XYZ file of C-alpha atoms in Angstrom:
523
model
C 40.198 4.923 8.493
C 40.507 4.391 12.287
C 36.943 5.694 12.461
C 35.470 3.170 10.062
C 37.281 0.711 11.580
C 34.483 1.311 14.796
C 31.787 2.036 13.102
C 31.886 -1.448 11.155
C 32.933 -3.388 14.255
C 29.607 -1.911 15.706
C 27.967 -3.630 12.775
C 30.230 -7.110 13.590
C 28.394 -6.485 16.866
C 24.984 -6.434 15.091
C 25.319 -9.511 13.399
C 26.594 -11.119 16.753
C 23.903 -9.695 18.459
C 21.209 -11.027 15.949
C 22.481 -14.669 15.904
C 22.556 -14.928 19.712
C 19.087 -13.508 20.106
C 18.190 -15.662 16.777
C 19.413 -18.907 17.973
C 17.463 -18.474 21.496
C 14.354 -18.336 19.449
C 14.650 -20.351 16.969
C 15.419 -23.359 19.283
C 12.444 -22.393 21.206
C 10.040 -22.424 18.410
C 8.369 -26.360 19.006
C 7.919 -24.895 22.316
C 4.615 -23.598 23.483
C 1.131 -21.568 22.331
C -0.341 -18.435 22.720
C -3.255 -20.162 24.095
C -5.775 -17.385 22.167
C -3.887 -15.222 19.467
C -1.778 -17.602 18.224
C -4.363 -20.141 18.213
C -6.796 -17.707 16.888
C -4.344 -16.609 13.574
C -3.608 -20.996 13.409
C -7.516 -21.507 12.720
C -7.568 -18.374 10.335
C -4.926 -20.066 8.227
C -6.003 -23.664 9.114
C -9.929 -23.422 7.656
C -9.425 -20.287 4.687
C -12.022 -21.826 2.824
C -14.761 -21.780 5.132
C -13.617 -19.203 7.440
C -16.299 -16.420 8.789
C -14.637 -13.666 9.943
C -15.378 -10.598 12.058
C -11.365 -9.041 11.340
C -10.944 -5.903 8.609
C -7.751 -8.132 7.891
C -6.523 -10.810 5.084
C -3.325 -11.269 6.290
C -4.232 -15.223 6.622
C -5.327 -14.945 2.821
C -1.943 -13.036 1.983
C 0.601 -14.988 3.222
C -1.242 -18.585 3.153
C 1.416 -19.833 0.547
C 4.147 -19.429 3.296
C 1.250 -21.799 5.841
C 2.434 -25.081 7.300
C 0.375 -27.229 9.851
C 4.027 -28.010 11.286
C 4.143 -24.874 13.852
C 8.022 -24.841 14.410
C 8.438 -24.702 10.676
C 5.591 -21.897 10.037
C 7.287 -19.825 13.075
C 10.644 -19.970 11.037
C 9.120 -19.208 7.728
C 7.618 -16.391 10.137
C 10.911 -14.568 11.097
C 12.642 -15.567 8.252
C 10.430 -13.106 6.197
C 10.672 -10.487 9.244
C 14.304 -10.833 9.061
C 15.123 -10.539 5.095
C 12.846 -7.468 4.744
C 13.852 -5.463 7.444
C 17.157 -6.321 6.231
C 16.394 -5.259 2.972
C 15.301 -1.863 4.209
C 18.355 -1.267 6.375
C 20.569 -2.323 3.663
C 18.843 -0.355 0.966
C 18.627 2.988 3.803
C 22.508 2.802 4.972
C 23.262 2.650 0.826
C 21.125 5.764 0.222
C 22.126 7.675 3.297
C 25.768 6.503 2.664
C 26.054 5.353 6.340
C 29.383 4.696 8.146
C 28.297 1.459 8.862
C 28.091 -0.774 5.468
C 25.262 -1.799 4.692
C 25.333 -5.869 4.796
C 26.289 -4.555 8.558
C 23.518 -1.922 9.340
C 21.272 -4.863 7.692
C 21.530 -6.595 10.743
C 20.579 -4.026 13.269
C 17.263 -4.471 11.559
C 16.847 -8.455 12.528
C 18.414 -7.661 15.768
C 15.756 -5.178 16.338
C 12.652 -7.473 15.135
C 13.842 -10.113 17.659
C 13.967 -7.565 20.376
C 10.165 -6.391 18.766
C 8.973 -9.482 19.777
C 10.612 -10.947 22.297
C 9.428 -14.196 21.786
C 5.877 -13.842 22.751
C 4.110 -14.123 19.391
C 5.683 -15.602 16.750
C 3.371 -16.980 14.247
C 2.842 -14.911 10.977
C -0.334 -12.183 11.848
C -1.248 -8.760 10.719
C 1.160 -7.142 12.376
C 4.021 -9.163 11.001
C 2.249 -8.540 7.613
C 2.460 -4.802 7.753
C 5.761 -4.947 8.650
C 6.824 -7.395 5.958
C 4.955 -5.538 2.900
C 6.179 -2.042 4.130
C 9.365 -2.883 4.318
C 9.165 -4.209 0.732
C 7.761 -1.398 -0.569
C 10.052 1.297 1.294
C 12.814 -1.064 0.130
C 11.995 -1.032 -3.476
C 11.638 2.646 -3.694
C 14.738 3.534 -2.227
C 16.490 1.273 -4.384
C 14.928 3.585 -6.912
C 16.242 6.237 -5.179
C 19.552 4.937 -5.363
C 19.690 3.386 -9.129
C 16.611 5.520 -10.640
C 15.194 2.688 -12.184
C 11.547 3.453 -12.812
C 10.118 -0.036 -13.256
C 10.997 -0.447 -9.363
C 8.339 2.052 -8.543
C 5.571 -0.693 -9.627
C 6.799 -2.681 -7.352
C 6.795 -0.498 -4.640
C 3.443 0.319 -5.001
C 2.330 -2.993 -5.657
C 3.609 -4.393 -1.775
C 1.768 -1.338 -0.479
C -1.521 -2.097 -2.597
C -1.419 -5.253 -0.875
C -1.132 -4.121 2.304
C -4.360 -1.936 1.997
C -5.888 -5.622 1.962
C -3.368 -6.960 5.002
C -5.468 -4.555 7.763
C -7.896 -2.456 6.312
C -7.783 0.264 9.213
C -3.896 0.079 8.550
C -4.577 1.336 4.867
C -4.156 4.726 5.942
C 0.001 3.873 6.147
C -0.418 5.183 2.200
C -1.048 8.390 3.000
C 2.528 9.418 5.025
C 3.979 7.922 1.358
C 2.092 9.402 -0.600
C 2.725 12.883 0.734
C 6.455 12.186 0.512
C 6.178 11.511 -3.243
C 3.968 14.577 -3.732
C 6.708 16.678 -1.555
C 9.525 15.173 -3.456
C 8.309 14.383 -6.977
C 5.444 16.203 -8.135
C 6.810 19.202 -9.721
C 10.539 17.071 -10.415
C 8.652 14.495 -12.647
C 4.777 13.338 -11.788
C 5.756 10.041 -13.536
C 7.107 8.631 -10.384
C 3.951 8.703 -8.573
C 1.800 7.595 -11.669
C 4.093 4.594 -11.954
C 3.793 4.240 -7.641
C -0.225 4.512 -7.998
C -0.446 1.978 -11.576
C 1.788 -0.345 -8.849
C -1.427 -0.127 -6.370
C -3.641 -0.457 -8.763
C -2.093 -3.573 -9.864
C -1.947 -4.873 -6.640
C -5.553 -4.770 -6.203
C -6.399 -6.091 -9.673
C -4.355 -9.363 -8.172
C -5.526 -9.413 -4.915
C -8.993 -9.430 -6.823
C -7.912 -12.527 -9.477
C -5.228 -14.665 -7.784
C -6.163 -14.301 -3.671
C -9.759 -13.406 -2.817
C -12.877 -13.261 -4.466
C -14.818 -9.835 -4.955
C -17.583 -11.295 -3.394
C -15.722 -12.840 -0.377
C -14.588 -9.606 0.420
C -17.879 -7.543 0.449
C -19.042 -10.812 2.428
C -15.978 -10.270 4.909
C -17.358 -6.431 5.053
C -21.192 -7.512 5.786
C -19.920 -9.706 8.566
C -17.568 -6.698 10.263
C -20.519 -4.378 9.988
C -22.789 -6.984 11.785
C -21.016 -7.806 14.172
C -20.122 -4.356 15.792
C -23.884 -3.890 16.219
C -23.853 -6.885 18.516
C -20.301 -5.378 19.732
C -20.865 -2.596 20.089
C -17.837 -1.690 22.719
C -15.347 -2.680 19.532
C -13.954 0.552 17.873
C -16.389 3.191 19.458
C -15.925 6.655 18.395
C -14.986 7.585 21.574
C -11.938 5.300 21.570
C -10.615 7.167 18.490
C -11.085 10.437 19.960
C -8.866 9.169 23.243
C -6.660 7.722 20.442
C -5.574 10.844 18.556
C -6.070 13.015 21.915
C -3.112 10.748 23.569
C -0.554 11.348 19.789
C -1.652 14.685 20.155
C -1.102 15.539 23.678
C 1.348 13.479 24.701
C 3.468 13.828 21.440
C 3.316 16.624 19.122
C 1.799 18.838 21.501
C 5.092 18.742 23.672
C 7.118 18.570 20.911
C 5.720 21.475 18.949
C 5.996 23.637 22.166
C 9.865 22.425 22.024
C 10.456 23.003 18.624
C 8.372 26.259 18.923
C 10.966 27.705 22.155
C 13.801 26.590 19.792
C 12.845 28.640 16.298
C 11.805 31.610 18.610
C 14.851 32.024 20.371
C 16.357 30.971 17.403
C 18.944 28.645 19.383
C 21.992 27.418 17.360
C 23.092 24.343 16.169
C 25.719 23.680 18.741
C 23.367 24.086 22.078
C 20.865 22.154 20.397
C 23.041 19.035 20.038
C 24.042 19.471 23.789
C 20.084 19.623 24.438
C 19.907 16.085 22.260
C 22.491 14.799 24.129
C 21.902 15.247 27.491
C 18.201 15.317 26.910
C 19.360 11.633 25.242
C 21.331 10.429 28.467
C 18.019 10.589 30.430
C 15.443 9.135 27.978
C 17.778 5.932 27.628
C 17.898 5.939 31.361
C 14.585 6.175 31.914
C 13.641 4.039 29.213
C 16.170 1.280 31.128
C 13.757 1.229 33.732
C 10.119 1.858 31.913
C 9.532 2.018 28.526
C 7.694 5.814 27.490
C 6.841 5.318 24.324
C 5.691 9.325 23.976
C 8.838 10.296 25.737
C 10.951 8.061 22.899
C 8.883 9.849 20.242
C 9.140 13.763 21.504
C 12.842 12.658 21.393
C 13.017 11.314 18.102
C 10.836 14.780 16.952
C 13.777 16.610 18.032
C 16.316 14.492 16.335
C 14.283 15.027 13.059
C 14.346 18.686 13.550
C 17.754 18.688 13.800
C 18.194 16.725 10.949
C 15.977 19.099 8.984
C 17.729 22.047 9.767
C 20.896 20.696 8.261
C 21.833 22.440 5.135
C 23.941 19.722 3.435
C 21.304 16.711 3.725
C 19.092 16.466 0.588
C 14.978 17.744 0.718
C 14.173 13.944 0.270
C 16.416 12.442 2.673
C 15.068 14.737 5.233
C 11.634 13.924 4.448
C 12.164 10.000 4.164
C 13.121 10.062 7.594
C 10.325 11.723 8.788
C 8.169 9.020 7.023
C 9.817 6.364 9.001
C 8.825 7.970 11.707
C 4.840 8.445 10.700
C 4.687 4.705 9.773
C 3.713 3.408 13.005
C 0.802 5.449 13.531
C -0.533 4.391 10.026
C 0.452 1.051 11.028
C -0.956 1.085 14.484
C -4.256 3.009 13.719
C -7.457 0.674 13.970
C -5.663 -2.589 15.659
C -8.399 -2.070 18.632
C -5.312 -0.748 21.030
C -3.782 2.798 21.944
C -1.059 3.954 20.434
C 1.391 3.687 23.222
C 0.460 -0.277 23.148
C 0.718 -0.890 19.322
C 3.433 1.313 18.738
C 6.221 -0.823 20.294
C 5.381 -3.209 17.191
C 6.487 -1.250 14.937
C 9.793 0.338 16.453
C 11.905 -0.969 13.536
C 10.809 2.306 12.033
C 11.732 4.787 14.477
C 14.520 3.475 15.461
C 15.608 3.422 12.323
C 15.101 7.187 11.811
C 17.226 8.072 14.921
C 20.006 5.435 13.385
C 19.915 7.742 10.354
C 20.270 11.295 12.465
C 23.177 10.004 14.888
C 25.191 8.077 12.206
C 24.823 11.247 9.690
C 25.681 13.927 12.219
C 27.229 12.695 14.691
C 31.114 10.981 15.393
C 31.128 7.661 17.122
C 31.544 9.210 21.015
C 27.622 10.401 20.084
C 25.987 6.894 18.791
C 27.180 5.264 22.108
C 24.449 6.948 23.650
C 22.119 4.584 21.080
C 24.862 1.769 21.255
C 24.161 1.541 25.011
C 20.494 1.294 25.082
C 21.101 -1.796 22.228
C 23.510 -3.680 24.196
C 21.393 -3.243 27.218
C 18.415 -4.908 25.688
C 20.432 -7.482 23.965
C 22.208 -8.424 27.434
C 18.283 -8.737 29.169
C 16.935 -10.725 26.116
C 17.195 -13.801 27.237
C 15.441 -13.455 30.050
C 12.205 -13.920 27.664
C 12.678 -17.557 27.965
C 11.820 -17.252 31.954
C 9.458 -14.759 31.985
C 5.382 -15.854 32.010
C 3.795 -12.600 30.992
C 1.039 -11.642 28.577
C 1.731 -14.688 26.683
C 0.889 -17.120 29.931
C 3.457 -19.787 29.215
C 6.989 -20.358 30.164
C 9.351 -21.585 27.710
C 11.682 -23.581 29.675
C 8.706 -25.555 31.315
C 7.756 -26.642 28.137
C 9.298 -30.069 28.651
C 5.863 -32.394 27.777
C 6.341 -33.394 24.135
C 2.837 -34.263 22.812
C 1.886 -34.194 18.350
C 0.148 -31.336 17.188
C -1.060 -31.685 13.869
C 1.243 -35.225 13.578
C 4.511 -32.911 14.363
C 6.737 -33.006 18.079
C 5.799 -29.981 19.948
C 6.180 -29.068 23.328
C 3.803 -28.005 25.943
C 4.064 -27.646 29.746
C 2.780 -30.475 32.250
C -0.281 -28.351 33.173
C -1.167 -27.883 29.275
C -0.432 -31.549 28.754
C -2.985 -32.659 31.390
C -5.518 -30.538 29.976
C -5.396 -31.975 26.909
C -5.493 -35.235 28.114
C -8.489 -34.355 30.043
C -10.026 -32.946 27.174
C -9.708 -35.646 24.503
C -12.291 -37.825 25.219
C -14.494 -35.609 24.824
C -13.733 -32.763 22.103
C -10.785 -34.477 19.819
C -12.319 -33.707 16.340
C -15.417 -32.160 17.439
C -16.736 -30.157 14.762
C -19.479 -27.890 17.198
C -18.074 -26.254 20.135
C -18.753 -22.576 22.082
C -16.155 -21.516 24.399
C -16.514 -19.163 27.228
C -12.912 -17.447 26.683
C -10.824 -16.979 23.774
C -7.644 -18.361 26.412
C -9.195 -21.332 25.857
C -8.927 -21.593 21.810
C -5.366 -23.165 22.266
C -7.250 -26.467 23.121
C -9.642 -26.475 20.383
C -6.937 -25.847 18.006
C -4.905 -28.512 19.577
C -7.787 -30.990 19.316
C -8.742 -30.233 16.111
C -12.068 -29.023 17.262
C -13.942 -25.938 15.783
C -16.247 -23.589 16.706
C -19.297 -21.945 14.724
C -16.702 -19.182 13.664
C -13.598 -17.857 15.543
C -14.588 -15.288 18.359
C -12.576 -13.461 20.542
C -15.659 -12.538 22.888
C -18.599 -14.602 24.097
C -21.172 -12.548 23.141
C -24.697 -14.269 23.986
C -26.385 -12.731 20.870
C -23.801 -12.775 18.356
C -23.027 -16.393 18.952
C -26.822 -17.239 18.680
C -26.735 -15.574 15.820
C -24.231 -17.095 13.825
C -25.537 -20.423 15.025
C -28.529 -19.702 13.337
C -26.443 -18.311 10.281
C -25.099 -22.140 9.620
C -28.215 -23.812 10.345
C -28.109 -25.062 13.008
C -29.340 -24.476 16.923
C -27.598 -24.065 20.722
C -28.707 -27.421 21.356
C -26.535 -28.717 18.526
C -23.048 -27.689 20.112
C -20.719 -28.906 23.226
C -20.048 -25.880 25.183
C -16.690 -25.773 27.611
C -15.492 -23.492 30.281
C -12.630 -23.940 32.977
C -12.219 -23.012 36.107
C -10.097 -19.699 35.548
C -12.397 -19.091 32.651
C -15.938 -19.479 33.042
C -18.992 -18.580 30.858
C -19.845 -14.780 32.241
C -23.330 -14.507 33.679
C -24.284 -11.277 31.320
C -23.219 -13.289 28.316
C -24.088 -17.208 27.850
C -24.777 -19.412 30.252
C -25.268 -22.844 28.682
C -28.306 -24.428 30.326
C -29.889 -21.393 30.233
C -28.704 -20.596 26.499
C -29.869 -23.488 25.124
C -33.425 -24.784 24.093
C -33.905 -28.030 26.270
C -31.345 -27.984 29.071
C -32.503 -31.110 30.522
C -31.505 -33.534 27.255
C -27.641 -31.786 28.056
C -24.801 -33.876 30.360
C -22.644 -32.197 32.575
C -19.656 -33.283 32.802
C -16.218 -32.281 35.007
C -12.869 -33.453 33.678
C -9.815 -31.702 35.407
C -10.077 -27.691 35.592
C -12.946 -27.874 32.857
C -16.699 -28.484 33.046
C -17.866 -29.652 29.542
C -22.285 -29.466 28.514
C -22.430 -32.336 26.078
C -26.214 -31.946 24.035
C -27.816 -35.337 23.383
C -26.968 -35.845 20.189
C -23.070 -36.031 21.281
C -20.992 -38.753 19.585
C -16.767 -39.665 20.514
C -15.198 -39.030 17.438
């Protein structure tokens, strides 16, 4: 009794933890832009109809019902979605695994960990927030079958990971780490459960087909990703997959398999290996204090797994649903244009969810302190998000200059609020615009300007070519640059892009330097 009694106020602590972190950012949500992701997922959602895009992903097609043009709202809706699935798949995992912690508890270690996920820095609803919303659906719905055997669920299941083959196409490959866990666990015990996990799928894409996107759209989504990596030809090379896998490989289960290899060959016992996980632990969450190894975090979690596997009382699928939650982020982050060890982090709800499920099921309480005190350190540091500049290039307390955005109160910083006052004049509902940086998208977004079609890169011929594609011709668009973004020599240079430089009108307002064509009207 006395050791319940901790293990549930750790979960009190959880739900502490995740209101704290919650309230920080959810009174910070009318505050400030990504000035080129989040602006660049607004316009996806913004112009769905007429939207040309270059991304293997839908996720602005998916979720569009859950849209509002009132950004503090759609952030909400954004984390509220977050927040209820990953507590659904804690809640459903600490039932199944019969955790010490209950499971309305252990629900809220998942929140807490999606606000730590994000820290703050991008908070409107993208891809990556879609893959983590429809897996944790499905993995929710098929442990619940798990748990109550209820094959009807298994549709379901496989329906929220059909639609995720849509969410990020290069993501798809998530379904195969599930699928061999139903093969492993199911396929001589009764093949119906995967038959009734694929008809979900297939289902799935019969919607997507009927109720979301058009056939055709789609195969035109596919023409358009195909053209433009022959004018990109830097985006996905082969080369970056083979540095990809070599970094998993060599820096993961390389390592690990060399570990695990020493441990079956000397055929070390039970006992010294838990001494191995814990002072082995004591350093990774010290090091980890200090700079975040991703690899290191993931040979660590290898060896948690192994010692989970090699414990005779713990069920064949239990073992092998944990290692799943550990695969998922490589499915998840495969094909999102990064390495590993930078995608990764987004999906973290899954691996630390698999070392939850190793301490709390063989381990006393003295042992999950070691995980307790790498949680309460980064809930203690979290609010430090709301001083800190970094990759997303705004501060949130500075954002004290209310201005509307899209008729709503939102809050910008007194730099951002000059710019746009700078800018008005000249590109408030400007319907033809080329910018020289995708940092500077924020402003179009906020003017309600748009560009031939949303690009993250500049690049001279791909822009001339989709200006052609709508009809129309350089000399027909505004073109903008700032100071601390300027058009790049090898890519367009305006007076030299366009057909008949002289009938174009320089113009400097602020940090910006605006080309204005001759056929320019003030909307």
């Amino acid at each position: 009794m006395e050791k319940i009694k901790y293990w549930n106020l750790t979960g009190i602590l959880f739900i502490i933890a995740s209101l704290v972190m919650g309230y920080l950012v959810y009174s910070n949500f009318n505050k400030g832009l990504v000035m080129n992701d989040e602006a660049y997922y607004l316009f996806h959602f913004r112009d769905i109809k007429n939207v040309l895009t270059v991304d293997a992903t839908n996720y602005f097609r998916i979720f569009k019902v859950f849209y509002t043009d009132n950004i503090y709202h759609f952030r909400i809706i954004t984390f509220l979605l977050l927040n209820s699935s990953s507590f659904l798949l804690f809640y459903s995992i600490s039932k199944y695994y019969n955790l010490k912690i209950h499971p309305v508890l252990f629900g809220f270690l998942g929140t807490s960990i999606n606000f730590l996920t994000w820290h703050g820095t991008i908070v409107l609803l993208n891809q990556y927030h879609g893959n983590t919303i429809l897996t944790n659906l499905s993995l929710s719905i098929l442990v619940f079958f798990m748990i109550y055997h209820k094959k009807w669920l298994l549709v379901f299941s496989g329906f929220f990971m059909g639609i995720l083959l849509f969410n990020g196409i290069p993501h798809s490959i998530t379904v195969i780490p599930v699928g061999l866990f139903l093969l492993v666990n199911f396929w001589k015990k009764d093949k119906s459960v995967i038959f009734l996990f694929i008809a979900g799928i297939i289902a799935a894409i019969f919607f997507y087909f009927t109720f979301i996107e058009d056939l055709s759209v789609f195969i035109k989504q596919l023409e358009y990703i195909k053209i433009y990596k022959e004018f990109h030809t830097k985006q996905h090379p082969k080369r970056f997959y083979i540095i990809w896998m070599a970094q998993v490989i060599g820096f993961i289960f390389v390592p690990l398999a060399l570990l695990l290899f020493f441990l079956i060959r000397k055929k070390i016992q039970k006992e010294s290996i838990d001494k191995l996980l814990l002072y082995s632990g004591i350093v990774v969450v010290f090091i980890t204090v200090f700079y975040f190894n991703l690899f290191l975090i993931y040979v660590y979690t290898g060896l948690l797994l192994y010692r989970f596997y090699i414990s005779e009382p713990i069920s064949l699928e239990k073992k092998t649903l944990c290692i799943l939650l550990a695969l998922l982020p490589f499915g998840l982050a495969f094909g999102s244009g990064f390495y590993f060890y930078v995608r990764g982090p987004m999906y973290q709800i899954y691996y630390f969810l698999a070392i939850n499920i190793v301490i709390i099921s063989l381990y006393n309480y003295r042992g999950y302190l070691l995980y307790l005190s790498f949680f309460i350190y980064s809930v203690a540091f979290y609010p430090l998000f709301l001083y800190d500049k970094g990759w997303k290039d705004f501060v949130y307390v500075e954002q004290t200059s209310k201005i509307k955005l899209n008729g709503h109160d939102f809050y910008v910083d007194k730099e951002r609020k000059k710019d746009l006052d700078d800018l008005r004049p000249y590109l408030q509902d400007q319907p033809n615009v080329i910018y020289s940086s995708n940092h500077l998208m924020g402003y179009l977004y906020m003017l309600n300007a748009r560009p031939p079609i949303y690009y993250y890169f500049a690049l001279k011929d791909y822009v001339k070519f989709i200006i052609k594609k709508v009809g129309k011709t350089p000399d027909d668009f505004i073109y903008i640059e700032s100071n601390d973004y300027p058009f790049l020599e090898r890519e367009i240079v305006p007076l030299k892009f366009v057909d008949h430089p002289e009938k174009f009108k320089v113009v400097k307002t602020g940090r910006f330097t605006l080309y204005l064509p001759s056929n320019y009207q003030k909307k």
